[in-house]
Coordinates of C-alpha atoms in Angstrom, one line a residue:
M440 CA 23.6 -31.4 -22.7
A441 CA 24.0 -28.0 -24.3
A442 CA 22.7 -25.0 -22.5
P443 CA 19.4 -23.7 -23.8
N444 CA 19.6 -20.9 -26.3
S445 CA 18.3 -17.6 -24.8
T446 CA 16.8 -16.6 -28.1
T447 CA 14.5 -19.7 -28.4
F448 CA 13.9 -20.7 -24.7
S449 CA 12.2 -18.9 -21.9
H450 CA 10.8 -20.2 -18.6
L451 CA 7.0 -20.3 -18.5
S452 CA 6.9 -20.7 -14.8
F453 CA 8.8 -19.8 -11.7
V454 CA 9.3 -21.2 -8.2
L455 CA 8.8 -19.0 -5.2
V456 CA 10.7 -20.2 -2.1
G457 CA 8.9 -18.2 0.5
I458 CA 11.4 -16.8 3.0
P459 CA 14.8 -18.2 2.1
G460 CA 16.8 -19.6 5.0
L461 CA 13.7 -19.8 7.2
E462 CA 11.9 -22.7 5.5
P463 CA 11.7 -24.9 8.7
W464 CA 9.9 -21.9 10.3
H465 CA 7.3 -21.4 7.6
P466 CA 4.5 -23.1 9.5
W467 CA 5.1 -20.9 12.6
I468 CA 5.6 -17.7 10.6
S469 CA 2.3 -18.4 8.8
I470 CA 0.3 -18.1 12.1
P471 CA 0.8 -14.3 12.6
F472 CA 0.6 -13.8 8.8
A473 CA -2.8 -15.5 8.7
L474 CA -4.1 -13.6 11.7
M475 CA -2.9 -10.3 10.4
Y476 CA -4.4 -11.0 7.0
T477 CA -7.7 -12.0 8.5
A478 CA -7.8 -8.9 10.6
A479 CA -7.0 -6.8 7.5
V480 CA -9.8 -8.3 5.5
L481 CA -12.4 -8.1 8.3
G482 CA -11.3 -4.6 9.3
N483 CA -11.3 -3.0 5.9
C484 CA -14.5 -4.8 4.7
G485 CA -16.2 -3.7 7.9
L486 CA -15.0 -0.2 7.4
L487 CA -16.3 -0.1 3.8
L488 CA -19.7 -1.6 4.9
L489 CA -20.0 1.0 7.7
I490 CA -19.1 4.0 5.4
A491 CA -21.5 2.7 2.7
T492 CA -24.5 2.2 5.0
Q493 CA -24.2 5.2 7.3
R494 CA -25.2 8.5 5.6
R495 CA -23.4 10.6 8.3
L496 CA -20.1 9.1 7.0
H497 CA -20.8 10.2 3.4
E498 CA -18.2 13.0 3.6
P499 CA -15.0 13.5 1.6
M500 CA -12.7 12.3 4.4
F501 CA -14.5 8.9 4.6
V502 CA -14.8 8.6 0.8
F503 CA -11.0 8.8 0.7
L504 CA -10.8 6.4 3.7
S505 CA -12.9 3.9 1.7
M506 CA -10.5 4.2 -1.2
L507 CA -7.6 3.5 1.1
A508 CA -9.4 0.4 2.4
V509 CA -9.9 -0.9 -1.1
A510 CA -6.2 -0.3 -1.9
D511 CA -5.2 -2.1 1.3
L512 CA -7.4 -5.1 0.4
L513 CA -5.9 -5.2 -3.1
L514 CA -2.3 -4.9 -1.8
S515 CA -2.7 -7.7 0.8
T516 CA -5.0 -10.0 -1.2
C517 CA -2.7 -10.1 -4.2
T518 CA 0.2 -11.3 -2.1
V519 CA -0.6 -12.9 1.3
P520 CA -2.8 -15.8 0.1
N521 CA 0.0 -16.8 -2.3
T522 CA 2.5 -16.6 0.6
L523 CA 0.3 -18.7 2.9
A524 CA -0.1 -21.3 0.1
I525 CA 3.7 -21.6 0.1
F526 CA 4.0 -21.8 3.9
W527 CA 1.1 -24.3 4.3
F528 CA 0.9 -26.4 1.2
R529 CA 4.3 -25.8 -0.5
V530 CA 2.5 -24.6 -3.6
R531 CA 5.5 -22.7 -4.9
E532 CA 5.1 -22.8 -8.7
I533 CA 3.6 -19.7 -10.4
S534 CA 3.3 -19.2 -14.1
L535 CA 5.1 -16.3 -15.9
N536 CA 1.9 -14.5 -16.7
S537 CA 0.5 -14.9 -13.2
C538 CA 3.8 -13.6 -11.8
I539 CA 3.8 -10.5 -14.0
T540 CA 0.1 -9.9 -13.1
Q541 CA 1.0 -10.1 -9.4
V542 CA 3.9 -7.6 -10.0
F543 CA 1.4 -5.2 -11.6
F544 CA -1.1 -5.3 -8.8
V545 CA 1.4 -5.1 -6.0
H546 CA 2.9 -1.9 -7.5
F547 CA -0.4 -0.6 -8.7
A548 CA -2.0 -0.9 -5.2
S549 CA 1.1 0.8 -3.6
V550 CA 0.9 3.7 -6.0
V551 CA -2.8 4.1 -5.5
E552 CA -2.4 4.0 -1.7
S553 CA 0.2 6.7 -1.9
G554 CA -2.1 8.8 -4.1
V555 CA -5.0 8.4 -1.7
L556 CA -2.8 9.5 1.3
L557 CA -1.9 12.6 -0.7
A558 CA -5.6 13.3 -1.4
M559 CA -6.4 12.8 2.3
G560 CA -3.6 15.4 3.1
F561 CA -5.4 17.8 0.7
D562 CA -8.7 17.1 2.5
R563 CA -7.2 17.9 5.9
Y564 CA -5.6 21.1 4.5
V565 CA -8.9 22.3 3.2
A566 CA -10.7 21.3 6.4
V567 CA -8.2 23.2 8.6
C568 CA -7.2 26.2 6.4
N569 CA -10.5 26.8 4.6
P570 CA -13.2 25.2 6.7
L571 CA -16.0 27.5 5.3
K572 CA -15.2 26.4 1.7
Y573 CA -14.8 22.7 2.6
T574 CA -18.1 21.6 1.1
T575 CA -17.7 23.8 -2.0
V576 CA -14.1 22.8 -2.7
L577 CA -14.6 19.0 -2.1
T578 CA -17.8 18.3 -4.0
N579 CA -18.8 14.8 -5.1
E580 CA -17.8 15.7 -8.6
K581 CA -14.3 16.8 -7.6
I582 CA -13.8 13.8 -5.4
G583 CA -14.8 11.6 -8.4
K584 CA -12.2 13.4 -10.5
I585 CA -9.5 13.0 -7.8
A586 CA -10.3 9.3 -7.5
T587 CA -10.1 8.9 -11.3
A588 CA -6.8 10.8 -11.5
I589 CA -5.3 8.6 -8.7
V590 CA -6.3 5.4 -10.6
L591 CA -5.2 6.6 -14.0
R592 CA -1.9 7.9 -12.6
S593 CA -1.2 4.6 -10.9
F594 CA -2.1 2.6 -14.1
C595 CA 0.1 4.8 -16.4
I596 CA 3.1 4.6 -14.0
V597 CA 2.9 0.9 -13.4
V598 CA 1.8 -0.6 -16.7
P599 CA 5.3 -0.1 -18.4
I600 CA 6.7 -2.5 -15.8
V601 CA 4.6 -5.2 -17.5
F602 CA 6.1 -4.6 -20.9
L603 CA 9.6 -4.3 -19.5
L604 CA 9.2 -7.8 -18.0
K605 CA 7.4 -9.3 -21.0
R606 CA 10.3 -8.4 -23.3
L607 CA 12.8 -10.4 -21.2
P608 CA 13.9 -14.0 -21.9
F609 CA 14.2 -16.1 -18.7
C610 CA 16.6 -18.9 -19.7
A611 CA 18.7 -19.3 -16.6
S612 CA 17.3 -19.9 -13.1
N613 CA 13.6 -19.8 -12.4
I614 CA 13.9 -19.7 -8.6
I615 CA 12.6 -16.5 -7.1
L616 CA 14.0 -15.9 -3.6
H617 CA 10.9 -14.3 -2.4
S618 CA 7.3 -15.1 -1.2
Y619 CA 5.7 -13.2 -4.0
C620 CA 6.7 -11.8 -7.4
E621 CA 8.3 -8.3 -7.3
H622 CA 9.6 -6.3 -10.3
I623 CA 13.4 -6.3 -9.8
G624 CA 13.4 -9.7 -8.2
V625 CA 11.9 -11.2 -11.3
A626 CA 14.0 -9.1 -13.7
R627 CA 17.2 -10.3 -12.1
L628 CA 16.4 -13.8 -13.4
A629 CA 16.5 -12.7 -17.0
C630 CA 19.4 -13.6 -19.3
A631 CA 19.3 -10.1 -21.0
D632 CA 20.1 -6.6 -20.2
I633 CA 17.8 -5.3 -17.4
T634 CA 19.2 -1.7 -17.2
P635 CA 15.8 -0.3 -18.3
N636 CA 14.1 -2.2 -15.6
I637 CA 16.5 -1.0 -12.9
W638 CA 16.2 2.6 -13.9
Y639 CA 12.5 2.5 -14.2
G640 CA 12.2 0.6 -10.9
F641 CA 14.3 3.4 -9.4
A642 CA 12.2 6.2 -11.1
V643 CA 8.8 4.9 -10.0
P644 CA 9.3 5.6 -6.2
I645 CA 10.7 9.0 -7.0
L646 CA 7.8 9.9 -9.3
T647 CA 5.2 8.6 -6.8
V648 CA 6.3 8.1 -3.2
V649 CA 8.9 10.9 -2.9
L650 CA 6.8 13.5 -4.7
D651 CA 3.7 12.5 -2.7
V652 CA 5.6 12.8 0.6
V653 CA 6.8 16.2 -0.4
F654 CA 3.3 17.5 -1.2
I655 CA 1.9 15.9 2.0
A656 CA 4.7 17.6 4.0
V657 CA 3.8 21.0 2.3
S658 CA 0.2 20.5 3.2
Y659 CA 1.1 19.9 6.9
V660 CA 3.4 22.9 7.0
L661 CA 0.4 25.0 5.9
I662 CA -1.9 23.2 8.4
L663 CA 0.5 23.8 11.3
R664 CA 0.8 27.5 10.3
A665 CA -3.0 27.8 10.5
V666 CA -3.2 25.8 13.8
F667 CA -0.7 28.0 15.6
K668 CA -2.8 31.1 14.6
L669 CA -5.8 29.8 16.5
P670 CA -6.6 31.8 19.7
T671 CA -6.8 29.0 22.3
K672 CA -4.9 25.9 23.2
D673 CA -8.0 23.8 23.2
A674 CA -8.8 24.9 19.7
R675 CA -5.3 24.0 18.6
H676 CA -5.5 20.5 20.2
K677 CA -9.0 19.9 18.7
T678 CA -7.8 20.9 15.2
L679 CA -4.6 18.8 15.4
G680 CA -6.7 15.9 16.6
T681 CA -8.6 15.8 13.3
C682 CA -5.3 15.2 11.6
G683 CA -3.9 12.6 14.1
S684 CA -5.3 9.5 12.4
H685 CA -4.0 10.7 9.0
V686 CA -0.5 11.3 10.3
C687 CA -0.5 7.8 11.9
I688 CA -1.6 6.2 8.6
I689 CA 1.1 8.1 6.7
L690 CA 3.8 6.8 9.1
L691 CA 2.4 3.2 8.9
F692 CA 2.7 3.3 5.1
Y693 CA 5.7 5.4 4.3
V694 CA 8.1 4.3 7.0
P695 CA 8.0 0.6 6.0
A696 CA 8.0 1.6 2.3
F697 CA 11.2 3.7 2.6
F698 CA 12.9 1.2 4.9
T699 CA 12.2 -1.6 2.4
L700 CA 13.3 0.5 -0.5
L701 CA 16.5 1.6 1.2
S702 CA 17.4 -1.8 2.5
H703 CA 17.0 -3.3 -1.1
R704 CA 19.1 -0.5 -2.6
F705 CA 21.8 -0.1 0.0
G706 CA 21.5 -3.0 2.4
Q707 CA 23.7 -5.5 0.6
N708 CA 25.0 -6.8 4.0
I709 CA 21.5 -7.4 5.4
P710 CA 20.5 -11.1 5.3
K711 CA 18.1 -12.1 2.5
H712 CA 15.5 -13.3 4.9
I713 CA 15.4 -9.9 6.6
H714 CA 14.7 -8.3 3.2
I715 CA 11.9 -10.7 2.5
L716 CA 10.3 -10.3 6.0
L717 CA 10.3 -6.5 5.6
A718 CA 8.7 -6.8 2.2
D719 CA 6.0 -9.2 3.6
L720 CA 5.3 -6.9 6.5
Y721 CA 5.0 -3.9 4.1
V722 CA 2.0 -5.6 2.5
L723 CA 0.6 -6.7 5.8
V724 CA 1.1 -4.1 8.5
P725 CA -0.6 -1.0 6.9
P726 CA -3.7 -3.0 5.8
T727 CA -4.1 -4.5 9.2
L728 CA -3.6 -1.4 11.3
N729 CA -5.2 1.3 9.2
P730 CA -8.8 0.4 10.2
I731 CA -7.8 0.1 13.8
V732 CA -6.0 3.5 13.8
Y733 CA -8.9 5.3 12.2
G734 CA -11.4 3.5 14.4
M735 CA -9.5 4.6 17.6
K736 CA -8.8 8.2 16.5
T737 CA -11.9 9.2 14.6
K738 CA -14.8 10.2 16.8
Q739 CA -17.4 10.0 14.0
L740 CA -16.5 6.4 13.3
Q741 CA -16.7 5.4 17.0
E742 CA -20.1 7.0 17.3
Q743 CA -21.5 5.2 14.2
V744 CA -20.0 1.8 15.4
S745 CA -21.6 2.3 18.8
C746 CA -24.9 3.3 17.2
V747 CA -24.9 0.2 15.0
L748 CA -24.0 -2.1 17.8
S749 CA -26.7 -0.7 20.1
R750 CA -29.2 -1.1 17.2
K751 CA -30.5 2.4 17.4
G752 CA -32.8 3.5 14.6
N753 CA -31.3 7.0 14.1
C754 CA -27.8 5.9 13.2
C755 CA -27.9 7.4 9.7

């Protein structure tokens, strides 16, 4: 039989294999994945409910934290249920449009989360370096504009990926060696030139993650300068403590992100299943741990949780 003509034929569905090479272990791997996803959903939904119902938490820092929780829920929910379906029920087929939609939301949620972390860095900078102007600088109107800018930036950066994938014909293999659809992983299955996809896939992290990290680093340099000018050691520790949870969240998000990016670009000798496990953990670990870190390191959250659990009437 003659090979299909790439100009007239394109796959309308793909097959996700999960974690290649570890198929016999899928049922066992699914257990920690399911537990972490459940913890991520419960933790982030609980955090959103607490912030929405407790007026004492209606502050800029907690508004940004609620945005982070939404981004975490989107990032994990658009990937993990699909992965668990592969592990448990061997539901591996996904349509081309569904695959491209998943690619969009994975990258969109990641860029939104990076933008929210940058906004939280600006929030900490104002709180430490200009505390008297905090309420005038970060008004509800300005927070709304920041949130809108984060969403618009993420949409404008990620939506070209959809068109870059839609233009490609997929007339060779339709087997995706991954547990969810990812831009370059899908593009590599095309029987056409994917140079624009490769370059754009390389530019997106530079335009978002790298620039955001640079701006966050600048904000913390300025914060440290202000902290070391404080007169007492206790004042310095107390001020740094207000930034501790944000620093932990930054590390939880950016360290796996950079490690995954670098391993895909330069880790050709790393086994494929390690690549996929890293990518899966990238969409699982930050959403799972972010509510826990903020709950453990933010005194206001601890007080409100204790207040709600003790059913006191003056929690708000």
